[in-house]
Tab-separated table of C-alpha atoms and ligand atoms in Angstrom:
chain	number	residue	atom	x	y	z
A	1	MET	CA	106.717	92.537	94.522
A	2	ASN	CA	106.968	89.068	93.063
A	3	GLU	CA	104.971	85.876	92.227
A	4	SER	CA	104.958	84.614	95.798
A	5	GLU	CA	103.739	87.879	97.201
A	6	THR	CA	100.076	89.104	97.752
A	7	ILE	CA	99.042	92.901	97.517
A	8	ALA	CA	95.901	94.785	98.533
A	9	VAL	CA	95.062	98.218	97.147
A	10	LEU	CA	93.128	99.997	99.745
A	11	THR	CA	90.759	102.722	98.682
A	12	ARG	CA	87.555	104.497	100.156
A	13	GLY	CA	84.491	105.663	98.559
A	14	ASP	CA	84.929	106.714	94.860
A	15	GLU	CA	88.334	108.266	95.402
A	16	ARG	CA	91.140	107.140	93.461
A	17	LEU	CA	89.641	104.071	92.047
A	18	GLU	CA	91.673	104.325	88.830
A	19	TYR	CA	94.829	104.199	90.983
A	20	ALA	CA	93.743	100.882	92.272
A	21	ASP	CA	93.198	99.483	88.649
A	22	ALA	CA	96.820	100.714	87.714
A	23	PHE	CA	98.201	99.273	90.893
A	24	MET	CA	96.333	95.745	90.362
A	25	TRP	CA	97.581	95.755	86.650
A	26	ALA	CA	101.151	96.281	87.808
A	27	ALA	CA	100.667	93.574	90.409
A	28	GLN	CA	99.616	91.044	87.733
A	29	ARG	CA	102.317	91.949	85.396
A	30	LEU	CA	104.884	91.130	88.363
A	31	GLY	CA	103.134	87.748	88.888
A	32	ALA	CA	101.655	88.857	92.434
A	33	GLN	CA	98.211	87.924	93.753
A	34	ALA	CA	96.093	91.135	94.165
A	35	TYR	CA	92.732	92.306	95.089
A	36	HIS	CA	91.288	96.076	95.999
A	37	MET	CA	89.608	96.718	99.250
A	38	ARG	CA	87.185	99.462	98.872
A	39	LEU	CA	85.935	100.977	102.213
A	40	PRO	CA	82.796	102.860	102.265
A	41	SER	CA	82.401	106.606	102.030
A	42	PRO	CA	82.265	108.493	105.528
A	43	SER	CA	78.520	108.309	106.452
A	44	ASP	CA	78.759	111.760	108.015
A	45	ALA	CA	79.648	113.832	105.207
A	46	ALA	CA	79.692	116.942	107.282
A	47	GLY	CA	82.077	115.644	109.724
A	48	ALA	CA	85.538	117.156	110.097
A	49	TRP	CA	88.028	115.363	108.144
A	50	GLN	CA	90.699	113.862	110.397
A	51	VAL	CA	94.009	112.656	109.190
A	52	GLY	CA	94.045	108.716	109.306
A	53	ASP	CA	90.589	108.341	109.978
A	54	VAL	CA	89.301	106.107	106.931
A	55	GLY	CA	86.914	104.038	108.975
A	56	LEU	CA	89.120	101.074	109.737
A	57	GLY	CA	88.834	101.854	113.357
A	58	THR	CA	85.259	100.130	113.385
A	59	ASN	CA	86.213	97.627	110.714
A	60	PRO	CA	88.196	94.998	112.306
A	61	VAL	CA	87.525	92.289	109.706
A	62	ALA	CA	89.050	94.316	107.148
A	63	VAL	CA	92.245	95.174	109.374
A	64	GLU	CA	92.965	91.538	109.764
A	65	ALA	CA	92.699	90.985	106.178
A	66	LEU	CA	95.285	93.776	105.418
A	67	LYS	CA	97.577	92.105	108.062
A	68	ASN	CA	97.552	88.977	106.207
A	69	VAL	CA	99.069	90.395	102.725
A	70	ASP	CA	102.641	91.266	102.086
A	71	MET	CA	101.992	94.654	100.867
A	72	VAL	CA	99.325	97.295	101.010
A	73	VAL	CA	99.071	100.081	98.685
A	74	ASP	CA	97.325	102.720	100.530
A	75	CYS	CA	95.228	105.160	98.284
A	76	ALA	CA	92.989	106.213	101.211
A	77	LEU	CA	95.633	107.654	103.552
A	78	MET	CA	95.242	105.906	106.949
A	79	LEU	CA	98.299	107.494	107.863
A	80	PHE	CA	98.957	108.120	111.556
A	81	SER	CA	96.249	105.575	112.613
A	82	ALA	CA	96.547	102.930	114.927
A	83	GLU	CA	95.189	100.543	112.383
A	84	GLN	CA	98.117	101.252	110.303
A	85	THR	CA	100.408	100.774	113.233
A	86	ALA	CA	98.731	97.322	114.000
A	87	ILE	CA	99.080	96.355	110.089
A	88	GLN	CA	102.562	96.925	110.041
A	89	ALA	CA	103.331	95.352	113.208
A	90	ALA	CA	101.848	92.188	111.659
A	91	GLY	CA	104.772	92.572	108.960
A	92	THR	CA	102.680	94.038	106.114
A	93	ARG	CA	104.802	96.799	104.184
A	94	ILE	CA	102.734	99.869	103.482
A	95	LEU	CA	103.150	102.287	100.510
A	96	SER	CA	100.846	105.293	100.581
A	97	ALA	CA	99.958	106.857	97.050
A	98	VAL	CA	97.633	109.628	96.995
A	99	GLU	CA	99.248	112.541	94.979
A	100	PRO	CA	97.741	113.755	91.820
A	101	ILE	CA	98.831	111.469	88.897
A	102	PRO	CA	101.183	114.024	87.489
A	103	ILE	CA	103.185	114.487	90.763
A	104	LEU	CA	103.439	110.542	91.234
A	105	ALA	CA	104.718	110.408	87.586
A	106	ARG	CA	107.229	113.080	88.026
A	107	LEU	CA	108.478	111.892	91.637
A	108	PHE	CA	108.949	107.874	90.465
A	109	PRO	CA	111.227	106.724	93.158
A	110	THR	CA	114.556	105.683	92.255
A	111	GLN	CA	117.566	103.730	93.749
A	112	GLU	CA	119.616	106.837	93.287
A	113	LEU	CA	117.440	109.049	95.317
A	114	ARG	CA	117.025	106.267	97.834
A	115	ASP	CA	121.010	106.153	98.392
A	116	ARG	CA	121.068	110.031	98.809
A	117	VAL	CA	118.089	109.771	101.468
A	118	GLU	CA	119.689	106.945	103.338
A	119	LEU	CA	123.058	108.614	103.248
A	120	SER	CA	121.327	111.504	104.857
A	121	GLN	CA	119.808	109.348	107.554
A	122	LYS	CA	123.278	107.959	108.427
A	123	TYR	CA	124.734	111.464	108.708
A	124	LEU	CA	121.815	112.626	110.979
A	125	ALA	CA	122.110	109.340	113.048
A	126	GLU	CA	125.819	110.042	113.829
A	127	ALA	CA	125.720	113.719	114.463
A	128	LYS	CA	125.665	115.091	117.909
A	129	SER	CA	124.566	118.666	116.832
A	130	LEU	CA	122.736	120.286	114.038
A	131	ARG	CA	122.814	124.024	113.374
A	132	ILE	CA	120.663	125.975	110.735
A	133	THR	CA	121.285	129.414	109.567
A	134	ASN	CA	119.884	131.612	106.789
A	135	ASP	CA	120.071	135.394	105.658
A	136	PHE	CA	116.905	136.491	107.618
A	137	GLY	CA	118.581	135.816	111.161
A	138	THR	CA	118.168	132.208	111.633
A	139	ASP	CA	120.557	130.755	114.088
A	140	VAL	CA	119.296	127.527	115.955
A	141	THR	CA	120.871	124.494	117.489
A	142	TYR	CA	119.402	121.016	117.844
A	143	ARG	CA	121.366	118.860	120.219
A	144	LEU	CA	121.116	115.271	118.758
A	145	GLY	CA	121.496	111.542	119.773
A	146	LYS	CA	118.462	110.604	121.684
A	147	TYR	CA	116.234	109.652	118.791
A	148	PRO	CA	116.664	107.756	115.665
A	149	ALA	CA	117.155	109.191	112.373
A	150	LEU	CA	114.194	108.062	109.552
A	151	ALA	CA	114.323	108.213	106.105
A	152	GLU	CA	111.351	108.313	103.248
A	153	PHE	CA	112.421	107.551	99.604
A	154	GLY	CA	109.118	106.810	98.096
A	155	TYR	CA	108.915	103.192	98.029
A	156	THR	CA	109.362	100.023	100.409
A	157	ASP	CA	110.645	96.521	100.082
A	158	THR	CA	111.181	95.837	104.086
A	159	PRO	CA	108.606	93.733	105.901
A	160	GLY	CA	106.579	96.041	108.154
A	161	ARG	CA	108.096	99.083	106.749
A	162	TRP	CA	105.873	102.185	105.554
A	163	ASP	CA	106.773	104.813	102.774
A	164	HIS	CA	105.120	107.293	100.921
A	165	TRP	CA	105.345	107.787	97.055
A	166	GLY	CA	106.790	110.905	96.124
A	167	CYS	CA	108.839	111.591	99.504
A	168	GLY	CA	112.464	112.171	99.354
A	169	PHE	CA	113.790	113.355	102.816
A	170	ALA	CA	115.572	112.316	105.987
A	171	PHE	CA	114.760	113.578	109.630
A	172	THR	CA	115.568	113.134	113.153
A	173	GLY	CA	114.770	114.804	116.578
A	174	SER	CA	116.459	116.423	119.426
A	175	TYR	CA	116.742	115.800	123.018
A	176	ASP	CA	113.329	116.976	124.466
A	177	ASP	CA	115.157	120.083	125.775
A	178	GLY	CA	117.732	120.392	123.071
A	179	VAL	CA	116.939	123.160	121.081
A	180	ASP	CA	117.727	126.837	121.366
A	181	GLY	CA	118.180	129.860	119.078
A	182	THR	CA	116.157	131.606	116.423
A	183	ILE	CA	114.374	130.458	113.318
A	184	VAL	CA	113.252	133.173	110.835
A	185	LEU	CA	111.042	132.017	108.006
A	186	SER	CA	111.498	134.082	104.855
A	187	PRO	CA	109.008	134.654	101.947
A	188	GLY	CA	108.528	131.457	100.239
A	189	ASP	CA	108.910	129.179	102.847
A	190	ILE	CA	106.139	126.956	103.365
A	191	ILE	CA	103.815	126.135	106.227
A	192	HIS	CA	101.840	122.818	106.377
A	193	PRO	CA	99.176	122.322	107.595
A	194	PHE	CA	98.259	125.745	106.151
A	195	ASP	CA	99.586	124.618	102.706
A	196	THR	CA	100.455	128.397	102.193
A	197	TYR	CA	103.762	130.191	101.334
A	198	VAL	CA	105.164	132.716	103.757
A	199	GLN	CA	104.644	136.411	102.649
A	200	SER	CA	106.144	138.055	105.685
A	201	PRO	CA	109.121	136.712	107.675
A	202	VAL	CA	107.982	134.858	110.979
A	203	LYS	CA	110.514	134.974	114.185
A	204	PHE	CA	110.528	131.848	116.345
A	205	THR	CA	112.515	132.366	119.574
A	206	ILE	CA	113.376	128.933	120.994
A	207	GLU	CA	114.565	128.051	124.452
A	208	LYS	CA	115.264	124.356	125.720
A	209	GLY	CA	113.198	122.631	123.076
A	210	TYR	CA	110.126	124.928	123.169
A	211	VAL	CA	109.022	128.001	121.187
A	212	VAL	CA	108.676	130.990	123.799
A	213	ASP	CA	107.761	133.640	121.534
A	214	ILE	CA	106.593	133.968	117.770
A	215	SER	CA	106.750	137.411	116.335
A	216	GLY	CA	106.864	139.474	112.928
A	217	VAL	CA	109.957	141.171	111.831
A	218	GLU	CA	110.623	145.268	111.975
A	219	GLY	CA	109.430	146.510	108.608
A	220	TRP	CA	107.191	143.677	107.516
A	221	SER	CA	103.634	142.772	108.076
A	222	SER	CA	103.329	140.411	111.227
A	223	LEU	CA	100.284	138.567	109.551
A	224	ASP	CA	101.887	135.228	109.001
A	225	ALA	CA	103.407	135.264	112.592
A	226	ASP	CA	99.847	135.986	113.772
A	227	PHE	CA	98.376	133.031	111.883
A	228	VAL	CA	100.916	130.784	113.110
A	229	LYS	CA	100.400	131.689	116.692
A	230	ALA	CA	96.590	131.707	116.623
A	231	HIS	CA	96.848	128.230	114.898
A	232	ILE	CA	99.261	126.662	117.778
A	233	ASP	CA	96.948	128.403	120.573
A	234	SER	CA	93.735	127.079	119.226
A	235	PHE	CA	94.734	123.733	120.196
A	236	ASP	CA	94.873	124.990	123.933
A	237	ASP	CA	97.890	122.618	124.394
A	238	PRO	CA	101.176	124.044	125.495
A	239	ARG	CA	102.931	120.943	124.123
A	240	GLY	CA	102.140	122.447	120.644
A	241	TYR	CA	104.966	124.798	121.116
A	242	ALA	CA	107.574	122.101	121.477
A	243	MET	CA	110.142	121.640	118.701
A	244	SER	CA	109.610	118.284	116.805
A	245	HIS	CA	111.554	116.609	113.896
A	246	VAL	CA	114.313	118.243	111.719
A	247	GLY	CA	115.847	117.341	108.343
A	248	TRP	CA	116.227	117.950	104.680
A	249	GLY	CA	114.717	117.190	101.247
A	250	LEU	CA	116.861	115.857	98.246
A	251	ASP	CA	114.475	115.426	95.257
A	252	GLU	CA	115.604	117.621	92.534
A	253	ARG	CA	112.569	116.829	90.637
A	254	ALA	CA	110.279	117.941	93.251
A	255	ARG	CA	108.906	121.713	93.066
A	256	TRP	CA	108.853	124.152	95.807
A	257	HIS	CA	106.481	126.143	94.074
A	258	GLY	CA	104.072	122.931	93.537
A	259	MET	CA	101.103	124.223	95.553
A	260	VAL	CA	101.075	127.534	93.358
A	261	GLN	CA	100.038	125.367	90.338
A	262	ASP	CA	97.950	122.566	92.268
A	263	PRO	CA	96.508	123.679	95.609
A	264	ALA	CA	95.112	119.746	95.893
A	265	VAL	CA	98.596	118.444	96.809
A	266	ILE	CA	99.081	116.455	100.115
A	267	GLY	CA	102.279	118.198	100.571
A	268	VAL	CA	104.731	115.321	99.742
A	269	GLU	CA	106.509	117.423	96.997
A	270	THR	CA	106.689	120.568	99.056
A	271	ARG	CA	108.458	118.572	101.692
A	272	SER	CA	111.024	116.681	99.460
A	273	PHE	CA	112.113	119.550	97.255
A	274	TYR	CA	115.809	119.475	96.798
A	275	GLY	CA	117.926	121.238	99.332
A	276	ASN	CA	115.084	122.253	101.637
A	277	VAL	CA	115.807	122.306	105.336
A	278	MET	CA	112.479	121.356	107.043
A	279	PHE	CA	111.583	121.845	110.714
A	280	SER	CA	108.331	121.019	112.821
A	281	THR	CA	106.820	121.800	115.906
A	282	GLY	CA	104.510	119.757	118.059
A	283	PRO	CA	104.733	115.766	118.407
A	284	ASN	CA	107.703	113.831	118.815
A	285	ASN	CA	105.927	110.345	119.382
A	286	GLU	CA	106.886	109.353	115.725
A	287	LEU	CA	110.483	109.186	116.682
A	288	GLY	CA	109.652	107.382	119.861
A	289	GLY	CA	109.234	110.501	122.176
A	290	PRO	CA	106.699	111.490	124.813
A	291	ASN	CA	104.761	114.437	123.151
A	292	ASP	CA	101.683	113.355	121.191
A	293	THR	CA	99.944	116.634	121.006
A	294	PRO	CA	97.834	116.807	117.726
A	295	CYS	CA	99.191	120.274	117.006
A	296	HIS	CA	101.776	119.692	114.351
A	297	MET	CA	103.533	122.025	111.745
A	298	ASP	CA	106.002	120.899	109.065
A	299	ILE	CA	107.950	124.098	107.901
A	300	PRO	CA	110.080	123.470	104.776
A	301	MET	CA	112.550	126.409	104.297
A	302	ARG	CA	114.412	127.490	101.489
A	303	ASN	CA	118.121	128.962	101.178
A	304	CYS	CA	119.141	127.573	104.503
A	305	SER	CA	122.625	126.557	105.829
A	306	LEU	CA	122.885	123.476	107.904
A	307	TYR	CA	125.685	122.202	109.681
A	308	LEU	CA	126.175	118.713	111.423
A	309	ASP	CA	128.737	119.021	114.308
A	310	ASP	CA	130.168	122.025	112.869
A	311	GLU	CA	130.471	120.410	109.248
A	312	LEU	CA	128.610	122.395	106.390
A	313	ILE	CA	126.059	119.815	104.824
A	314	VAL	CA	123.588	122.253	103.163
A	315	ASP	CA	125.036	125.566	101.684
A	316	LYS	CA	122.057	128.091	101.097
A	317	GLY	CA	119.814	125.608	99.744
A	318	ASP	CA	122.359	123.187	97.985
A	319	PHE	CA	124.194	120.306	99.279
A	320	ALA	CA	127.924	120.992	100.060
A	321	VAL	CA	128.590	117.183	100.352
A	322	PRO	CA	128.879	115.949	96.769
A	323	GLU	CA	127.363	112.675	97.370
A	324	LEU	CA	124.100	114.344	98.591
A	325	ARG	CA	123.689	115.947	95.010
A	326	PRO	CA	122.289	114.084	92.308
A	327	ALA	CA	124.867	112.853	89.882
A	328	SER	CA	124.173	115.338	87.180
A	329	ARG	CA	125.051	118.212	89.836
A	330	ARG	CA	128.430	116.823	91.323
B	1	FE	FE1	105.782	116.103	110.427
């Protein structure tokens, strides 16, 4: 952000108004032109909340205004909307900032984190295979090379690029039929969008890029497996059983137990914590693939080992590659 640039801060209703004040103060300090775009509250308060639907779809004048600034700070979360895509295509960069203030403060983006996230992106982009194991019986292999690797490191200085304050991870996707094996979630692993911690192991059997079975594990309750199955089935869309993106988080400041303390989090911190291996199910259109099912789960796992082309990258939840560790842990 500099003297030649313009910034718009987007909020909705009475949400995060203090965020807008803080961002405009910061923009002024940097000499940039700033304004606050405040969208109305939803008129149908009883309606189901849809990710990305902040009311811009019926407000083309507002969308045009946002296309004409250098940067939008999005405190309304228009993520995954067609309007966001159009604003980015016009060259406007976008930073989402919606997490509670203490999390934004703790996960303030740094060049050092960015370097490690972009190095991760490079590793993922160059690999032909990715294998994950854990002590609960996970052994799954992704065939890579069809889709790009993406990085989120919490800020953006590139025209048209989006990022999310608090993120520190990289990911890619397999060939559409390129995942085979078994994943077993262990207690403490996280299921988004439930925003809960697994209590009882969940076993996914995967063939040719699709989950073909979800079950509990002998000696444990099957409750978490039943929840996952019921959730995916509720979409009545077999594409919800597809395997989606896969990667890892790098931010040693992020707390995997963050939701225990504050259930209001969006889930940035729980996707970014150091050494987590995150896999997901459902759509791959974010990477350029054909699957656009609305049934999407992100599942960060602890204590996994991950190999790229048989080279150990993550060793039981810590990085085997020294350059992926923060300086203090090398
Ligand atoms: Fe995802």
